[in-house]
Coordinates of C-alpha atoms and ligand atoms in Angstrom, one line a residue:
X12 CA 103.2 105.3 89.2
X13 CA 104.4 109.1 90.2
X14 CA 107.9 110.2 89.8
X15 CA 110.2 112.0 92.2
X16 CA 112.1 114.6 90.1
X17 CA 115.9 114.1 91.0
X18 CA 115.0 111.3 93.4
X19 CA 114.9 114.0 96.2
X20 CA 114.3 112.3 99.3
X21 CA 114.1 108.9 98.1
X22 CA 116.0 106.3 100.1
X23 CA 117.7 104.0 97.5
X24 CA 120.0 101.8 99.3
X25 CA 121.4 101.0 102.8
X26 CA 125.0 101.7 103.6
X27 CA 127.3 101.7 106.4
X28 CA 130.0 104.1 104.8
X29 CA 128.7 107.5 105.5
X30 CA 125.9 109.6 106.5
X31 CA 124.2 113.1 106.6
X32 CA 121.8 113.2 109.2
X33 CA 120.7 116.8 110.5
X34 CA 123.3 118.6 108.6
X35 CA 126.2 116.3 110.3
X36 CA 128.3 114.4 107.8
X37 CA 130.0 111.3 109.4
X38 CA 132.3 108.5 107.7
X39 CA 131.6 105.3 109.6
X40 CA 130.3 107.3 112.6
X41 CA 133.3 109.6 112.8
X42 CA 132.1 113.3 112.5
X43 CA 133.8 115.0 109.5
X44 CA 134.9 117.9 111.8
X45 CA 136.8 115.3 113.9
X46 CA 138.4 113.4 111.0
X47 CA 139.1 116.9 109.1
X48 CA 140.9 118.0 112.3
X49 CA 143.0 114.6 113.3
X50 CA 142.8 112.0 110.4
X51 CA 145.2 111.7 107.3
X52 CA 143.6 110.8 103.9
X53 CA 145.2 107.1 104.3
X54 CA 143.6 106.7 107.3
X55 CA 140.4 107.9 105.8
X56 CA 140.9 105.4 103.2
X57 CA 141.5 102.4 105.5
X58 CA 138.3 103.7 107.4
X59 CA 135.8 103.7 104.3
X60 CA 137.2 100.3 102.9
X61 CA 137.4 98.5 106.2
X62 CA 134.7 100.3 108.3
X63 CA 137.2 100.9 111.2
X64 CA 140.2 102.8 111.8
X65 CA 143.5 101.3 111.1
X66 CA 146.0 100.3 113.7
X67 CA 149.6 101.9 113.1
X68 CA 150.9 98.5 111.2
X69 CA 147.6 98.3 109.1
X70 CA 148.1 101.9 108.2
X71 CA 151.7 101.4 107.2
X72 CA 150.8 98.7 105.1
X73 CA 148.3 100.4 103.3
X74 CA 150.6 103.4 102.7
X75 CA 153.2 100.8 101.4
X76 CA 150.5 99.2 99.1
X77 CA 149.6 102.6 97.8
X78 CA 153.2 103.8 97.1
X79 CA 153.9 100.5 95.4
X80 CA 151.0 100.6 93.2
X81 CA 151.4 104.1 91.6
X82 CA 153.2 103.5 88.5
X83 CA 150.9 103.4 85.5
X84 CA 151.5 101.3 82.3
X85 CA 153.3 103.4 79.7
X86 CA 150.5 103.1 77.0
X87 CA 148.1 104.8 79.5
X88 CA 150.3 107.8 79.7
X89 CA 151.1 107.9 76.0
X90 CA 147.7 108.0 75.2
X91 CA 147.7 111.7 76.6
X92 CA 149.8 112.5 73.7
X93 CA 147.3 111.6 71.0
X94 CA 144.3 113.4 71.6
X95 CA 142.4 114.5 68.3
X96 CA 141.9 118.0 70.0
X97 CA 144.2 120.1 71.8
X98 CA 142.0 121.5 74.6
X99 CA 140.7 118.0 76.4
X100 CA 139.3 118.8 79.6
X101 CA 141.1 116.7 82.3
X102 CA 138.1 115.0 83.7
X103 CA 137.4 113.6 80.1
X104 CA 141.2 112.5 79.9
X105 CA 140.8 111.1 83.4
X106 CA 137.5 109.2 82.6
X107 CA 139.2 107.7 79.4
X108 CA 142.5 106.8 81.1
X109 CA 140.5 104.9 84.0
X110 CA 138.8 102.9 81.4
X111 CA 142.0 102.2 79.5
X112 CA 143.9 101.4 82.6
X113 CA 141.3 98.5 83.1
X114 CA 142.6 96.8 79.9
X115 CA 146.2 96.5 81.5
X116 CA 144.9 94.8 84.7
X117 CA 144.7 91.0 83.8
X118 CA 142.4 90.8 86.8
X119 CA 140.0 93.5 85.9
X120 CA 137.3 90.8 85.5
X121 CA 138.0 88.8 88.4
X122 CA 135.1 89.3 90.7
X123 CA 136.6 87.8 94.0
X124 CA 136.6 89.8 97.3
X125 CA 140.7 89.7 97.0
X126 CA 140.7 90.9 93.5
X127 CA 138.2 93.6 94.1
X128 CA 140.4 95.0 97.1
X129 CA 143.4 94.9 95.0
X130 CA 141.7 96.8 92.1
X131 CA 140.8 99.4 94.9
X132 CA 144.2 100.2 96.1
X133 CA 145.4 100.0 92.3
X134 CA 142.8 102.5 91.2
X135 CA 143.4 104.9 94.3
X136 CA 147.2 104.5 93.7
X137 CA 147.5 105.1 90.1
X138 CA 144.6 108.0 89.8
X139 CA 147.2 110.4 91.4
X140 CA 149.7 109.6 88.6
X141 CA 147.3 109.8 85.8
X142 CA 145.9 113.0 86.9
X143 CA 149.4 114.7 87.7
X144 CA 151.1 113.0 84.3
X145 CA 148.3 114.3 82.2
X146 CA 148.8 117.9 83.6
X147 CA 152.5 117.7 83.0
X148 CA 152.5 115.9 79.6
X149 CA 149.8 118.6 78.0
X150 CA 152.3 121.4 78.9
X151 CA 155.3 119.3 77.1
X152 CA 156.8 118.1 80.4
X153 CA 157.8 114.6 81.4
X154 CA 155.8 112.7 84.2
X155 CA 157.5 112.8 87.5
X156 CA 157.9 109.3 89.5
X157 CA 156.4 109.2 92.9
X158 CA 158.7 109.0 95.9
X159 CA 158.0 105.8 97.8
X160 CA 158.7 107.7 101.3
X161 CA 156.0 110.3 100.6
X162 CA 152.4 110.2 101.8
X163 CA 149.7 110.3 99.4
X164 CA 149.1 114.0 99.5
X165 CA 152.8 114.8 99.2
X166 CA 153.2 112.4 96.4
X167 CA 150.4 114.1 94.5
X168 CA 151.8 117.6 94.9
X169 CA 155.4 116.3 94.1
X170 CA 154.3 114.4 90.9
X171 CA 152.3 117.7 89.8
X172 CA 155.3 119.9 90.3
X173 CA 158.2 117.9 90.1
X174 CA 159.4 119.8 93.6
X175 CA 159.0 118.7 97.1
X176 CA 155.9 120.6 98.4
X177 CA 155.9 122.7 101.6
X178 CA 154.5 121.2 104.7
X179 CA 151.7 124.0 104.7
X180 CA 150.9 122.7 101.3
X181 CA 150.8 118.9 102.1
X182 CA 148.8 119.7 105.1
X183 CA 146.1 121.7 103.4
X184 CA 146.0 119.1 100.4
X185 CA 145.7 116.2 102.9
X186 CA 142.8 117.8 104.6
X187 CA 141.1 118.6 101.3
X188 CA 141.3 114.9 100.4
X189 CA 139.9 113.9 103.6
X190 CA 136.9 116.3 103.2
X191 CA 136.2 115.1 99.7
X192 CA 136.4 111.1 100.3
X193 CA 132.9 110.3 100.6
X194 CA 129.4 111.8 100.9
X195 CA 126.5 109.3 101.1
X196 CA 124.4 108.7 98.1
X197 CA 125.7 111.5 96.1
X198 CA 125.2 111.5 92.0
X199 CA 128.4 110.1 91.1
X200 CA 128.4 107.3 94.0
X201 CA 124.9 106.3 93.1
X202 CA 126.3 106.2 89.6
X203 CA 129.0 103.7 90.4
X204 CA 126.6 101.5 92.3
X205 CA 124.1 101.3 89.5
X206 CA 127.0 100.3 87.2
X207 CA 128.2 97.5 89.4
X208 CA 125.0 96.4 90.5
X209 CA 124.8 94.8 87.2
X210 CA 127.9 93.1 88.3
X211 CA 129.9 95.0 85.9
X212 CA 133.7 95.4 86.9
X213 CA 135.2 98.0 89.2
X214 CA 136.8 100.1 86.3
X215 CA 133.4 100.5 84.6
X216 CA 132.0 101.6 88.1
X217 CA 134.8 104.2 88.6
X218 CA 134.5 105.3 85.1
X219 CA 131.0 106.0 85.2
X220 CA 131.3 107.7 88.4
X221 CA 134.0 110.1 86.9
X222 CA 131.4 110.7 84.1
X223 CA 128.9 111.8 86.8
X224 CA 131.4 113.8 88.9
X225 CA 132.4 115.9 85.8
X226 CA 129.2 118.0 85.5
X227 CA 128.9 121.6 87.1
X228 CA 126.3 120.6 89.4
X229 CA 128.2 118.1 91.0
X230 CA 132.2 118.0 91.2
X231 CA 132.7 120.5 88.3
X232 CA 131.3 123.4 90.4
X233 CA 134.7 123.8 92.2
X234 CA 136.4 124.8 88.6
X235 CA 133.5 126.9 87.8
X236 CA 133.7 128.9 91.3
X237 CA 137.2 129.9 90.3
X238 CA 136.1 131.0 86.8
X239 CA 133.4 133.1 88.5
X240 CA 136.2 134.7 90.9
X241 CA 138.4 135.4 88.0
X242 CA 135.6 136.9 86.0
X243 CA 134.6 139.1 88.9
X244 CA 138.4 140.1 89.3
X245 CA 138.5 142.2 92.3
X246 CA 136.5 143.0 95.7
X247 CA 134.6 146.0 94.3
X248 CA 132.9 144.3 91.6
X249 CA 131.3 141.3 93.9
X250 CA 128.1 143.0 94.8
X251 CA 127.1 144.2 91.2
X252 CA 128.2 140.8 89.6
X253 CA 126.5 138.8 92.2
X254 CA 123.3 140.8 92.4
X255 CA 122.8 140.9 88.6
X256 CA 123.3 137.0 88.6
X257 CA 120.6 136.5 91.2
X258 CA 118.5 139.1 89.8
X259 CA 118.7 136.9 86.4
X260 CA 117.9 133.8 88.5
X261 CA 121.2 132.5 87.6
X262 CA 123.1 130.0 90.0
X263 CA 125.8 130.9 92.0
X264 CA 128.4 128.0 91.7
X265 CA 129.6 126.5 95.2
X266 CA 126.4 127.4 96.8
X267 CA 123.2 125.1 97.7
X268 CA 122.9 121.5 98.3
X269 CA 120.2 118.8 97.7
X270 CA 120.7 117.4 101.3
X271 CA 122.1 120.0 103.6
X272 CA 119.8 122.9 104.8
X273 CA 121.7 124.9 107.6
X274 CA 124.9 124.6 105.3
X275 CA 127.6 121.9 104.5
X276 CA 129.7 121.1 107.3
X277 CA 132.9 120.6 105.2
X278 CA 132.8 124.2 103.8
X279 CA 133.8 125.8 107.3
X280 CA 137.2 123.7 107.1
X281 CA 137.9 125.0 103.5
X282 CA 136.9 128.6 104.5
X283 CA 139.7 128.4 107.1
X284 CA 142.1 126.8 104.9
X285 CA 141.2 129.6 102.2
X286 CA 141.9 132.2 104.5
X287 CA 145.2 130.9 105.6
X288 CA 146.6 129.9 102.3
X289 CA 145.5 132.9 100.5
X290 CA 147.1 135.1 103.2
X291 CA 150.3 133.1 102.9
X292 CA 150.4 133.9 99.2
X293 CA 149.8 137.2 99.5
X294 CA 146.6 136.9 97.4
X295 CA 144.1 137.6 100.2
X296 CA 141.6 139.0 97.6
X297 CA 140.2 135.7 96.6
X298 CA 139.4 134.9 100.2
X299 CA 137.8 138.2 100.6
X300 CA 135.6 138.0 97.5
X301 CA 134.6 134.8 98.4
X302 CA 133.5 136.0 101.8
X303 CA 131.7 138.9 100.4
X304 CA 130.0 136.5 97.9
X305 CA 128.7 134.2 100.5
X306 CA 127.4 137.2 102.8
X307 CA 125.2 138.4 99.5
X308 CA 124.1 134.8 98.6
X309 CA 123.3 133.8 102.2
X310 CA 121.7 136.9 102.9
X311 CA 119.5 137.2 99.7
X312 CA 118.7 133.8 99.1
X313 CA 119.5 131.9 102.5
X314 CA 121.5 129.4 100.4
X315 CA 125.0 128.6 102.2
X316 CA 128.0 127.5 100.5
X317 CA 128.9 123.8 100.0
X318 CA 132.5 122.0 99.7
X319 CA 133.2 123.4 96.2
X320 CA 133.0 127.1 97.1
X321 CA 136.2 127.7 99.2
X322 CA 138.0 124.5 97.9
X323 CA 138.4 126.8 94.8
X324 CA 140.5 129.4 96.3
X325 CA 142.4 126.7 98.6
X326 CA 143.4 124.8 95.3
X327 CA 144.4 128.1 93.5
X328 CA 146.3 128.9 96.3
X329 CA 148.3 125.8 95.8
X330 CA 149.1 126.9 92.6
X331 CA 146.7 124.1 90.8
X332 CA 145.5 124.5 87.2
X333 CA 141.9 125.5 87.6
X334 CA 140.8 122.5 85.4
X335 CA 142.5 120.2 87.8
X336 CA 140.2 121.0 90.6
X337 CA 137.7 118.5 89.5
X338 CA 140.1 115.5 88.8
X339 CA 141.4 116.3 92.2
X340 CA 138.0 115.8 93.7
X341 CA 137.9 112.5 91.8
X342 CA 141.3 111.7 93.2
X343 CA 139.9 111.8 96.6
X344 CA 136.3 110.5 95.9
X345 CA 138.0 107.3 94.2
X346 CA 138.4 106.1 98.1
X347 CA 134.4 106.4 98.6
X348 CA 133.4 105.1 95.3
X349 CA 135.3 102.1 95.7
X350 CA 134.1 101.5 99.4
X351 CA 130.5 101.9 98.0
X352 CA 131.2 99.3 95.2
X353 CA 132.7 96.8 97.4
X354 CA 129.8 97.3 99.7
X355 CA 127.4 96.8 96.8
X356 CA 129.0 93.7 95.6
X357 CA 128.9 92.3 99.0
X358 CA 125.2 92.6 99.3
X359 CA 124.1 93.0 95.7
X360 CA 120.8 93.5 94.0
X361 CA 120.2 94.8 90.5
X362 CA 119.2 98.5 90.8
X363 CA 116.4 99.1 88.4
X364 CA 113.7 101.6 89.1
X365 CA 110.7 102.5 87.3
X366 CA 109.7 105.6 85.1
X367 CA 106.5 107.2 85.1
X368 CA 105.3 107.2 81.4
X369 CA 104.4 110.7 79.9
X370 CA 104.7 110.0 76.1
X371 CA 101.7 109.3 73.9
X372 CA 99.5 106.0 73.9
X373 CA 97.7 103.7 71.5
X374 CA 99.7 104.7 68.5
X375 CA 99.6 102.7 65.4
X376 CA 102.5 101.9 63.3
X377 CA 102.6 104.0 60.0
X378 CA 104.5 102.6 56.8
X379 CA 107.4 104.9 56.1
X380 CA 106.0 106.3 52.8
X381 CA 102.8 107.2 54.6
X382 CA 104.4 109.4 57.0
Ligands
CMC15 N1 122.4 129.8 93.4 C1 121.2 130.2 93.2 N2 120.0 129.7 93.5 C2 119.9 128.3 93.8 C3 121.4 127.8 94.0 C4 122.5 128.4 93.5 N3 123.6 127.7 93.8 N4 121.1 126.4 94.3 C5 119.6 126.4 94.4 N5 119.4 127.4 94.1 C6 117.9 127.8 94.3 C7 117.2 127.4 92.9 O1 117.2 128.4 91.8 C8 115.9 127.0 93.3 O2 115.0 128.1 93.5 P1 113.5 128.4 93.2 O3 112.9 127.3 93.9 O4 113.2 129.7 93.4 O5 113.5 128.1 91.7 C9 115.8 126.3 94.8 O6 117.1 127.0 95.1 C10 115.9 124.9 94.9 O7 117.0 124.5 93.8 P2 117.1 123.1 93.2 O8 117.7 123.1 91.7 O9 115.7 122.4 93.1 O10 117.7 122.2 94.4 P3 118.6 121.0 93.8 O11 118.7 120.2 95.2 O12 118.0 120.2 92.7 O13 120.1 121.1 93.6 C11 122.3 121.8 93.7 C12 121.2 121.3 94.3 C13 123.5 121.7 94.1 C14 122.3 121.2 92.2 C15 122.1 123.4 93.3 O14 122.1 123.9 94.7 C16 123.0 123.9 92.6 O15 122.9 124.1 91.2 N6 124.2 124.7 93.1 C17 125.2 124.9 92.2 C18 126.3 123.8 91.6 C19 127.0 123.2 93.0 O16 127.7 124.2 93.7 N7 127.0 122.1 92.8 C20 128.0 121.4 94.2 C21 127.0 120.8 94.8 S1 128.0 120.1 96.2 C22 129.4 119.4 96.1 C23 128.9 118.2 95.0 O17 128.3 117.3 94.9 O18 130.0 118.2 94.1

């Protein structure tokens, strides 16, 4: 038995949800470029969960279900006030809150198709409330209740700030949600599938997935990109900063991908959004710096940017706290995780690979007083 490090190139499941073929990403066969330009996040959620686009009444029903399920049990919000340390990362808070949420769902252990679909709706609806409420509570502010007449993206921004968001912000945020919704068998989706393939419940699967997304090699990269941009501070520092990192063989966050070779198709949409939003805010420097970093990293290493690179300056331009970038990734990706969990349940087999053993052999037990 020979291990493949990082499972590179291993096809671990069949899936009809999304695919990456020749650097093209599709959700259920629709090119991500087509969806980014035309579909709303709710349409994409429906597409991922039903493997077809919704008709108008089906979309209206899903929107209604999401709006109706956004409220979160008070104890889940209250627990944010009782953390033992003051600087809890929002991804750790989210991971804990989703697990806690499961305790307040009397159908959490009901494994019927209907109950699982209902859980997907509840999780998708409530995650927006959880992330925004955490953000407000840690600042000493009261959570803001969602507005039933708002769409998902508008409600997220509204619950975050307490102010009705501008149209341009809603449009950008909605597109960012569409772009992050699913991504074949990425690390967190694989984690979710491994978890529920034991026939564990959906809350466990999503909690596990959040843990996997949190790391800087996966979803955590977008926060790290903004940290890097802040550290660089100004356009004129870009070249020396990046070249030094590359000379030291350090990774530049927001670049590279296990699957894409020519580039991540989502990055160009976020680049365009970053250019527009930073200009609107009069903070072009973040876009200009990012463009310069891209030129150096692609020029020197031929490693293109991924989804996390330009999403950093997009979210920054929407006045979102930097440590909320990865939770926002989770807010979108819950749609994909839920789709994969439902698909796994529908045709389940325990996921249990093997390991190539590299430890010592033929050891003999030595009593403790003889060691
Ligand atoms: N900066 C500099 N060098 C890099 C980078 C980078 N961002 N990414 C890969 N490389 C180099 C790496 O040093 C290695 O070079 P060498 O062969 O000379 O040692 C080569 O490229 C292959 O790297 P790898 O680590 O074997 O590639 P991987 O497929 O295991 O890793 C990755 C993929 C995404 C973890 C990696 O590209 C990386 O660490 N990127 C930075 C973190 C990041 O942006 N993550 C977000 C990924 S996309 C969205 C998401 O999933 O959230």
